[in-house]
Amino acid sequence: MKVSMILHLFNILVAINLLAPCFCLNKKDNVEDNNDIISITESIEKSRKKKIMYTCAALATTLAAVTGIALGIYFTRDKRRSVWENDDLGNAASEIIDKIVDEGSKNGQIALENGLDLEKVIKNKDIKNALKTYLEKSETKFSGFQKRELYHYVPFISHIIRHKLKNNDSYDS
């Protein structure tokens, strides 16, 4: 118990020794050189100002990028509209699909007459190439989004051609 009392006393004396300069009214005695503290404070302020400047620059750059992306999305929204929402584009796309179906039916009919397998004659790759050719030749200009939308119809066009050849009926447009 005597040892613990000595340790407590020692801890209290150390704490008083460490806290005494904080409670002293004459602060000039505690600081030998005020210029050192001022120069340290100035360097801390400079680094703080640099950090604030870098943060503001990063924030402005991010804000400009987000604004640019938002404006780009806003101004290109018409190019992302579906082909079928515009009557001119819808009619042009429908005509192109009709031409591809008719052409595929004729080629398929010739192949069937020559005894070739229907699955080997009608390929999605050929339909896609025909669609690409007709889109390039078309007077109506389609955006990239609208072209991709039409490319999604390739399996459907293939199905129509196969169905038309199996039933030997005409495709009414």
JSON list of C-alpha atoms in Angstrom, two decimals:
[
{"chain": "A", "resi": 1, "resn": "MET", "atom": "CA", "xyz": [0.00, 0.00, 0.00]},
{"chain": "A", "resi": 2, "resn": "LYS", "atom": "CA", "xyz": [2.86, 2.36, 0.74]},
{"chain": "A", "resi": 3, "resn": "VAL", "atom": "CA", "xyz": [4.27, 1.72, -2.72]},
{"chain": "A", "resi": 4, "resn": "SER", "atom": "CA", "xyz": [0.97, 2.57, -4.42]},
{"chain": "A", "resi": 5, "resn": "MET", "atom": "CA", "xyz": [0.72, 5.79, -2.40]},
{"chain": "A", "resi": 6, "resn": "ILE", "atom": "CA", "xyz": [4.20, 6.77, -3.50]},
{"chain": "A", "resi": 7, "resn": "LEU", "atom": "CA", "xyz": [3.28, 6.05, -7.14]},
{"chain": "A", "resi": 8, "resn": "HIS", "atom": "CA", "xyz": [0.09, 8.12, -6.84]},
{"chain": "A", "resi": 9, "resn": "LEU", "atom": "CA", "xyz": [2.06, 10.99, -5.32]},
{"chain": "A", "resi": 10, "resn": "PHE", "atom": "CA", "xyz": [4.64, 10.74, -8.09]},
{"chain": "A", "resi": 11, "resn": "ASN", "atom": "CA", "xyz": [1.86, 10.80, -10.76]},
{"chain": "A", "resi": 12, "resn": "ILE", "atom": "CA", "xyz": [0.27, 13.87, -9.17]},
{"chain": "A", "resi": 13, "resn": "LEU", "atom": "CA", "xyz": [3.61, 15.70, -9.09]},
{"chain": "A", "resi": 14, "resn": "VAL", "atom": "CA", "xyz": [4.26, 14.88, -12.76]},
{"chain": "A", "resi": 15, "resn": "ALA", "atom": "CA", "xyz": [0.79, 16.10, -13.72]},
{"chain": "A", "resi": 16, "resn": "ILE", "atom": "CA", "xyz": [1.29, 19.35, -11.79]},
{"chain": "A", "resi": 17, "resn": "ASN", "atom": "CA", "xyz": [4.68, 19.83, -13.43]},
{"chain": "A", "resi": 18, "resn": "LEU", "atom": "CA", "xyz": [3.16, 19.34, -16.89]},
{"chain": "A", "resi": 19, "resn": "LEU", "atom": "CA", "xyz": [0.12, 21.56, -16.27]},
{"chain": "A", "resi": 20, "resn": "ALA", "atom": "CA", "xyz": [1.94, 24.41, -14.50]},
{"chain": "A", "resi": 21, "resn": "PRO", "atom": "CA", "xyz": [3.04, 26.23, -17.68]},
{"chain": "A", "resi": 22, "resn": "CYS", "atom": "CA", "xyz": [-0.57, 26.28, -18.90]},
{"chain": "A", "resi": 23, "resn": "PHE", "atom": "CA", "xyz": [-1.79, 28.11, -15.81]},
{"chain": "A", "resi": 24, "resn": "CYS", "atom": "CA", "xyz": [1.07, 30.55, -15.64]},
{"chain": "A", "resi": 25, "resn": "LEU", "atom": "CA", "xyz": [0.05, 34.19, -16.26]},
{"chain": "A", "resi": 26, "resn": "ASN", "atom": "CA", "xyz": [3.45, 35.28, -17.49]},
{"chain": "A", "resi": 27, "resn": "LYS", "atom": "CA", "xyz": [3.61, 33.53, -20.85]},
{"chain": "A", "resi": 28, "resn": "LYS", "atom": "CA", "xyz": [6.75, 35.29, -22.05]},
{"chain": "A", "resi": 29, "resn": "ASP", "atom": "CA", "xyz": [8.80, 33.30, -19.59]},
{"chain": "A", "resi": 30, "resn": "ASN", "atom": "CA", "xyz": [7.57, 30.03, -21.05]},
{"chain": "A", "resi": 31, "resn": "VAL", "atom": "CA", "xyz": [8.34, 30.91, -24.66]},
{"chain": "A", "resi": 32, "resn": "GLU", "atom": "CA", "xyz": [11.95, 31.70, -25.37]},
{"chain": "A", "resi": 33, "resn": "ASP", "atom": "CA", "xyz": [11.48, 32.63, -29.02]},
{"chain": "A", "resi": 34, "resn": "ASN", "atom": "CA", "xyz": [8.13, 33.90, -30.28]},
{"chain": "A", "resi": 35, "resn": "ASN", "atom": "CA", "xyz": [9.40, 34.02, -33.87]},
{"chain": "A", "resi": 36, "resn": "ASP", "atom": "CA", "xyz": [9.67, 30.23, -34.03]},
{"chain": "A", "resi": 37, "resn": "ILE", "atom": "CA", "xyz": [6.03, 29.82, -33.06]},
{"chain": "A", "resi": 38, "resn": "ILE", "atom": "CA", "xyz": [4.93, 32.52, -35.52]},
{"chain": "A", "resi": 39, "resn": "SER", "atom": "CA", "xyz": [6.89, 30.91, -38.37]},
{"chain": "A", "resi": 40, "resn": "ILE", "atom": "CA", "xyz": [5.40, 27.50, -37.56]},
{"chain": "A", "resi": 41, "resn": "THR", "atom": "CA", "xyz": [1.92, 29.03, -37.45]},
{"chain": "A", "resi": 42, "resn": "GLU", "atom": "CA", "xyz": [2.52, 30.76, -40.80]},
{"chain": "A", "resi": 43, "resn": "SER", "atom": "CA", "xyz": [3.70, 27.54, -42.44]},
{"chain": "A", "resi": 44, "resn": "ILE", "atom": "CA", "xyz": [0.65, 25.72, -41.09]},
{"chain": "A", "resi": 45, "resn": "GLU", "atom": "CA", "xyz": [-1.60, 28.48, -42.46]},
{"chain": "A", "resi": 46, "resn": "LYS", "atom": "CA", "xyz": [0.12, 28.30, -45.87]},
{"chain": "A", "resi": 47, "resn": "SER", "atom": "CA", "xyz": [-0.33, 24.54, -46.08]},
{"chain": "A", "resi": 48, "resn": "ARG", "atom": "CA", "xyz": [-3.94, 24.93, -44.96]},
{"chain": "A", "resi": 49, "resn": "LYS", "atom": "CA", "xyz": [-4.57, 27.54, -47.67]},
{"chain": "A", "resi": 50, "resn": "LYS", "atom": "CA", "xyz": [-2.98, 25.24, -50.27]},
{"chain": "A", "resi": 51, "resn": "LYS", "atom": "CA", "xyz": [-5.25, 22.40, -49.21]},
{"chain": "A", "resi": 52, "resn": "ILE", "atom": "CA", "xyz": [-8.27, 24.66, -49.46]},
{"chain": "A", "resi": 53, "resn": "MET", "atom": "CA", "xyz": [-7.18, 25.83, -52.94]},
{"chain": "A", "resi": 54, "resn": "TYR", "atom": "CA", "xyz": [-6.67, 22.24, -54.15]},
{"chain": "A", "resi": 55, "resn": "THR", "atom": "CA", "xyz": [-10.03, 21.23, -52.73]},
{"chain": "A", "resi": 56, "resn": "CYS", "atom": "CA", "xyz": [-11.75, 24.16, -54.46]},
{"chain": "A", "resi": 57, "resn": "ALA", "atom": "CA", "xyz": [-10.04, 23.33, -57.76]},
{"chain": "A", "resi": 58, "resn": "ALA", "atom": "CA", "xyz": [-11.06, 19.67, -57.50]},
{"chain": "A", "resi": 59, "resn": "LEU", "atom": "CA", "xyz": [-14.61, 20.68, -56.63]},
{"chain": "A", "resi": 60, "resn": "ALA", "atom": "CA", "xyz": [-14.80, 23.10, -59.58]},
{"chain": "A", "resi": 61, "resn": "THR", "atom": "CA", "xyz": [-13.42, 20.45, -61.96]},
{"chain": "A", "resi": 62, "resn": "THR", "atom": "CA", "xyz": [-15.90, 17.86, -60.71]},
{"chain": "A", "resi": 63, "resn": "LEU", "atom": "CA", "xyz": [-18.76, 20.34, -60.99]},
{"chain": "A", "resi": 64, "resn": "ALA", "atom": "CA", "xyz": [-17.74, 21.25, -64.55]},
{"chain": "A", "resi": 65, "resn": "ALA", "atom": "CA", "xyz": [-17.52, 17.57, -65.54]},
{"chain": "A", "resi": 66, "resn": "VAL", "atom": "CA", "xyz": [-20.93, 16.75, -64.08]},
{"chain": "A", "resi": 67, "resn": "THR", "atom": "CA", "xyz": [-22.44, 19.80, -65.77]},
{"chain": "A", "resi": 68, "resn": "GLY", "atom": "CA", "xyz": [-20.87, 18.79, -69.10]},
{"chain": "A", "resi": 69, "resn": "ILE", "atom": "CA", "xyz": [-22.21, 15.25, -68.83]},
{"chain": "A", "resi": 70, "resn": "ALA", "atom": "CA", "xyz": [-25.68, 16.48, -67.89]},
{"chain": "A", "resi": 71, "resn": "LEU", "atom": "CA", "xyz": [-25.74, 18.95, -70.80]},
{"chain": "A", "resi": 72, "resn": "GLY", "atom": "CA", "xyz": [-24.53, 16.25, -73.18]},
{"chain": "A", "resi": 73, "resn": "ILE", "atom": "CA", "xyz": [-27.31, 13.94, -72.08]},
{"chain": "A", "resi": 74, "resn": "TYR", "atom": "CA", "xyz": [-29.84, 16.74, -72.35]},
{"chain": "A", "resi": 75, "resn": "PHE", "atom": "CA", "xyz": [-28.84, 17.82, -75.86]},
{"chain": "A", "resi": 76, "resn": "THR", "atom": "CA", "xyz": [-28.61, 14.28, -77.27]},
{"chain": "A", "resi": 77, "resn": "ARG", "atom": "CA", "xyz": [-31.89, 13.03, -75.87]},
{"chain": "A", "resi": 78, "resn": "ASP", "atom": "CA", "xyz": [-33.57, 13.18, -79.29]},
{"chain": "A", "resi": 79, "resn": "LYS", "atom": "CA", "xyz": [-30.96, 10.85, -80.73]},
{"chain": "A", "resi": 80, "resn": "ARG", "atom": "CA", "xyz": [-31.84, 8.22, -78.14]},
{"chain": "A", "resi": 81, "resn": "ARG", "atom": "CA", "xyz": [-35.53, 8.16, -78.99]},
{"chain": "A", "resi": 82, "resn": "SER", "atom": "CA", "xyz": [-36.97, 4.98, -80.37]},
{"chain": "A", "resi": 83, "resn": "VAL", "atom": "CA", "xyz": [-37.33, 4.57, -84.11]},
{"chain": "A", "resi": 84, "resn": "TRP", "atom": "CA", "xyz": [-41.02, 3.94, -83.66]},
{"chain": "A", "resi": 85, "resn": "GLU", "atom": "CA", "xyz": [-41.73, 7.23, -81.86]},
{"chain": "A", "resi": 86, "resn": "ASN", "atom": "CA", "xyz": [-41.07, 9.25, -85.03]},
{"chain": "A", "resi": 87, "resn": "ASP", "atom": "CA", "xyz": [-43.39, 8.57, -87.99]},
{"chain": "A", "resi": 88, "resn": "ASP", "atom": "CA", "xyz": [-40.74, 9.27, -90.64]},
{"chain": "A", "resi": 89, "resn": "LEU", "atom": "CA", "xyz": [-38.17, 7.03, -88.98]},
{"chain": "A", "resi": 90, "resn": "GLY", "atom": "CA", "xyz": [-40.77, 4.36, -88.27]},
{"chain": "A", "resi": 91, "resn": "ASN", "atom": "CA", "xyz": [-41.95, 4.30, -91.89]},
{"chain": "A", "resi": 92, "resn": "ALA", "atom": "CA", "xyz": [-38.37, 4.17, -93.18]},
{"chain": "A", "resi": 93, "resn": "ALA", "atom": "CA", "xyz": [-37.49, 1.36, -90.76]},
{"chain": "A", "resi": 94, "resn": "SER", "atom": "CA", "xyz": [-40.63, -0.57, -91.70]},
{"chain": "A", "resi": 95, "resn": "GLU", "atom": "CA", "xyz": [-39.78, -0.24, -95.41]},
{"chain": "A", "resi": 96, "resn": "ILE", "atom": "CA", "xyz": [-36.25, -1.46, -94.78]},
{"chain": "A", "resi": 97, "resn": "ILE", "atom": "CA", "xyz": [-37.52, -4.46, -92.82]},
{"chain": "A", "resi": 98, "resn": "ASP", "atom": "CA", "xyz": [-40.04, -5.24, -95.60]},
{"chain": "A", "resi": 99, "resn": "LYS", "atom": "CA", "xyz": [-37.27, -5.09, -98.23]},
{"chain": "A", "resi": 100, "resn": "ILE", "atom": "CA", "xyz": [-35.07, -7.43, -96.18]},
{"chain": "A", "resi": 101, "resn": "VAL", "atom": "CA", "xyz": [-37.94, -9.89, -95.66]},
{"chain": "A", "resi": 102, "resn": "ASP", "atom": "CA", "xyz": [-38.78, -9.87, -99.38]},
{"chain": "A", "resi": 103, "resn": "GLU", "atom": "CA", "xyz": [-35.14, -10.27, -100.38]},
{"chain": "A", "resi": 104, "resn": "GLY", "atom": "CA", "xyz": [-34.61, -13.04, -97.82]},
{"chain": "A", "resi": 105, "resn": "SER", "atom": "CA", "xyz": [-37.78, -14.82, -98.96]},
{"chain": "A", "resi": 106, "resn": "LYS", "atom": "CA", "xyz": [-36.66, -14.73, -102.60]},
{"chain": "A", "resi": 107, "resn": "ASN", "atom": "CA", "xyz": [-33.18, -16.02, -101.75]},
{"chain": "A", "resi": 108, "resn": "GLY", "atom": "CA", "xyz": [-34.68, -18.65, -99.45]},
{"chain": "A", "resi": 109, "resn": "GLN", "atom": "CA", "xyz": [-37.16, -19.78, -102.11]},
{"chain": "A", "resi": 110, "resn": "ILE", "atom": "CA", "xyz": [-34.35, -20.19, -104.65]},
{"chain": "A", "resi": 111, "resn": "ALA", "atom": "CA", "xyz": [-32.32, -22.14, -102.09]},
{"chain": "A", "resi": 112, "resn": "LEU", "atom": "CA", "xyz": [-35.28, -24.40, -101.26]},
{"chain": "A", "resi": 113, "resn": "GLU", "atom": "CA", "xyz": [-35.82, -25.11, -104.95]},
{"chain": "A", "resi": 114, "resn": "ASN", "atom": "CA", "xyz": [-32.17, -26.14, -105.19]},
{"chain": "A", "resi": 115, "resn": "GLY", "atom": "CA", "xyz": [-32.63, -28.50, -102.22]},
{"chain": "A", "resi": 116, "resn": "LEU", "atom": "CA", "xyz": [-30.62, -26.57, -99.62]},
{"chain": "A", "resi": 117, "resn": "ASP", "atom": "CA", "xyz": [-31.48, -26.59, -95.91]},
{"chain": "A", "resi": 118, "resn": "LEU", "atom": "CA", "xyz": [-33.52, -23.58, -94.79]},
{"chain": "A", "resi": 119, "resn": "GLU", "atom": "CA", "xyz": [-31.47, -23.11, -91.60]},
{"chain": "A", "resi": 120, "resn": "LYS", "atom": "CA", "xyz": [-28.23, -22.83, -93.59]},
{"chain": "A", "resi": 121, "resn": "VAL", "atom": "CA", "xyz": [-29.65, -20.32, -96.05]},
{"chain": "A", "resi": 122, "resn": "ILE", "atom": "CA", "xyz": [-31.14, -17.79, -93.63]},
{"chain": "A", "resi": 123, "resn": "LYS", "atom": "CA", "xyz": [-28.41, -16.55, -91.32]},
{"chain": "A", "resi": 124, "resn": "ASN", "atom": "CA", "xyz": [-28.61, -13.69, -88.87]},
{"chain": "A", "resi": 125, "resn": "LYS", "atom": "CA", "xyz": [-25.24, -12.48, -90.11]},
{"chain": "A", "resi": 126, "resn": "ASP", "atom": "CA", "xyz": [-26.59, -12.06, -93.66]},
{"chain": "A", "resi": 127, "resn": "ILE", "atom": "CA", "xyz": [-29.69, -10.28, -92.39]},
{"chain": "A", "resi": 128, "resn": "LYS", "atom": "CA", "xyz": [-27.52, -7.97, -90.30]},
{"chain": "A", "resi": 129, "resn": "ASN", "atom": "CA", "xyz": [-25.35, -7.15, -93.33]},
{"chain": "A", "resi": 130, "resn": "ALA", "atom": "CA", "xyz": [-28.44, -6.47, -95.45]},
{"chain": "A", "resi": 131, "resn": "LEU", "atom": "CA", "xyz": [-29.83, -4.24, -92.70]},
{"chain": "A", "resi": 132, "resn": "LYS", "atom": "CA", "xyz": [-26.54, -2.35, -92.53]},
{"chain": "A", "resi": 133, "resn": "THR", "atom": "CA", "xyz": [-26.54, -1.87, -96.32]},
{"chain": "A", "resi": 134, "resn": "TYR", "atom": "CA", "xyz": [-30.13, -0.61, -96.40]},
{"chain": "A", "resi": 135, "resn": "LEU", "atom": "CA", "xyz": [-29.50, 1.73, -93.46]},
{"chain": "A", "resi": 136, "resn": "GLU", "atom": "CA", "xyz": [-26.52, 3.25, -95.27]},
{"chain": "A", "resi": 137, "resn": "LYS", "atom": "CA", "xyz": [-28.49, 3.66, -98.51]},
{"chain": "A", "resi": 138, "resn": "SER", "atom": "CA", "xyz": [-31.53, 5.11, -96.77]},
{"chain": "A", "resi": 139, "resn": "GLU", "atom": "CA", "xyz": [-32.27, 8.79, -97.22]},
{"chain": "A", "resi": 140, "resn": "THR", "atom": "CA", "xyz": [-33.41, 8.93, -93.61]},
{"chain": "A", "resi": 141, "resn": "LYS", "atom": "CA", "xyz": [-30.53, 9.26, -91.17]},
{"chain": "A", "resi": 142, "resn": "PHE", "atom": "CA", "xyz": [-30.68, 7.03, -88.12]},
{"chain": "A", "resi": 143, "resn": "SER", "atom": "CA", "xyz": [-28.68, 7.68, -84.96]},
{"chain": "A", "resi": 144, "resn": "GLY", "atom": "CA", "xyz": [-26.40, 5.01, -83.51]},
{"chain": "A", "resi": 145, "resn": "PHE", "atom": "CA", "xyz": [-28.97, 4.21, -80.84]},
{"chain": "A", "resi": 146, "resn": "GLN", "atom": "CA", "xyz": [-31.70, 3.78, -83.45]},
{"chain": "A", "resi": 147, "resn": "LYS", "atom": "CA", "xyz": [-29.47, 1.54, -85.60]},
{"chain": "A", "resi": 148, "resn": "ARG", "atom": "CA", "xyz": [-28.76, -0.67, -82.60]},
{"chain": "A", "resi": 149, "resn": "GLU", "atom": "CA", "xyz": [-32.48, -0.81, -81.92]},
{"chain": "A", "resi": 150, "resn": "LEU", "atom": "CA", "xyz": [-33.08, -2.07, -85.46]},
{"chain": "A", "resi": 151, "resn": "TYR", "atom": "CA", "xyz": [-30.28, -4.64, -85.11]},
{"chain": "A", "resi": 152, "resn": "HIS", "atom": "CA", "xyz": [-32.23, -6.12, -82.20]},
{"chain": "A", "resi": 153, "resn": "TYR", "atom": "CA", "xyz": [-34.94, -7.07, -84.69]},
{"chain": "A", "resi": 154, "resn": "VAL", "atom": "CA", "xyz": [-32.63, -9.36, -86.70]},
{"chain": "A", "resi": 155, "resn": "PRO", "atom": "CA", "xyz": [-33.88, -12.60, -85.03]},
{"chain": "A", "resi": 156, "resn": "PHE", "atom": "CA", "xyz": [-37.46, -11.46, -85.55]},
{"chain": "A", "resi": 157, "resn": "ILE", "atom": "CA", "xyz": [-36.79, -10.76, -89.24]},
{"chain": "A", "resi": 158, "resn": "SER", "atom": "CA", "xyz": [-35.19, -14.19, -89.55]},
{"chain": "A", "resi": 159, "resn": "HIS", "atom": "CA", "xyz": [-38.27, -15.75, -87.96]},
{"chain": "A", "resi": 160, "resn": "ILE", "atom": "CA", "xyz": [-40.58, -13.92, -90.38]},
{"chain": "A", "resi": 161, "resn": "ILE", "atom": "CA", "xyz": [-38.58, -15.14, -93.39]},
{"chain": "A", "resi": 162, "resn": "ARG", "atom": "CA", "xyz": [-38.57, -18.74, -92.14]},
{"chain": "A", "resi": 163, "resn": "HIS", "atom": "CA", "xyz": [-42.28, -18.61, -91.39]},
{"chain": "A", "resi": 164, "resn": "LYS", "atom": "CA", "xyz": [-43.01, -17.14, -94.80]},
{"chain": "A", "resi": 165, "resn": "LEU", "atom": "CA", "xyz": [-40.98, -19.84, -96.56]},
{"chain": "A", "resi": 166, "resn": "LYS", "atom": "CA", "xyz": [-42.51, -22.68, -94.56]},
{"chain": "A", "resi": 167, "resn": "ASN", "atom": "CA", "xyz": [-46.06, -21.52, -95.25]},
{"chain": "A", "resi": 168, "resn": "ASN", "atom": "CA", "xyz": [-45.35, -20.31, -98.82]},
{"chain": "A", "resi": 169, "resn": "ASP", "atom": "CA", "xyz": [-47.55, -17.29, -98.31]},
{"chain": "A", "resi": 170, "resn": "SER", "atom": "CA", "xyz": [-46.87, -13.65, -99.06]},
{"chain": "A", "resi": 171, "resn": "TYR", "atom": "CA", "xyz": [-45.83, -11.16, -96.43]},
{"chain": "A", "resi": 172, "resn": "ASP", "atom": "CA", "xyz": [-48.32, -8.32, -96.24]},
{"chain": "A", "resi": 173, "resn": "SER", "atom": "CA", "xyz": [-46.89, -5.01, -95.18]}
]
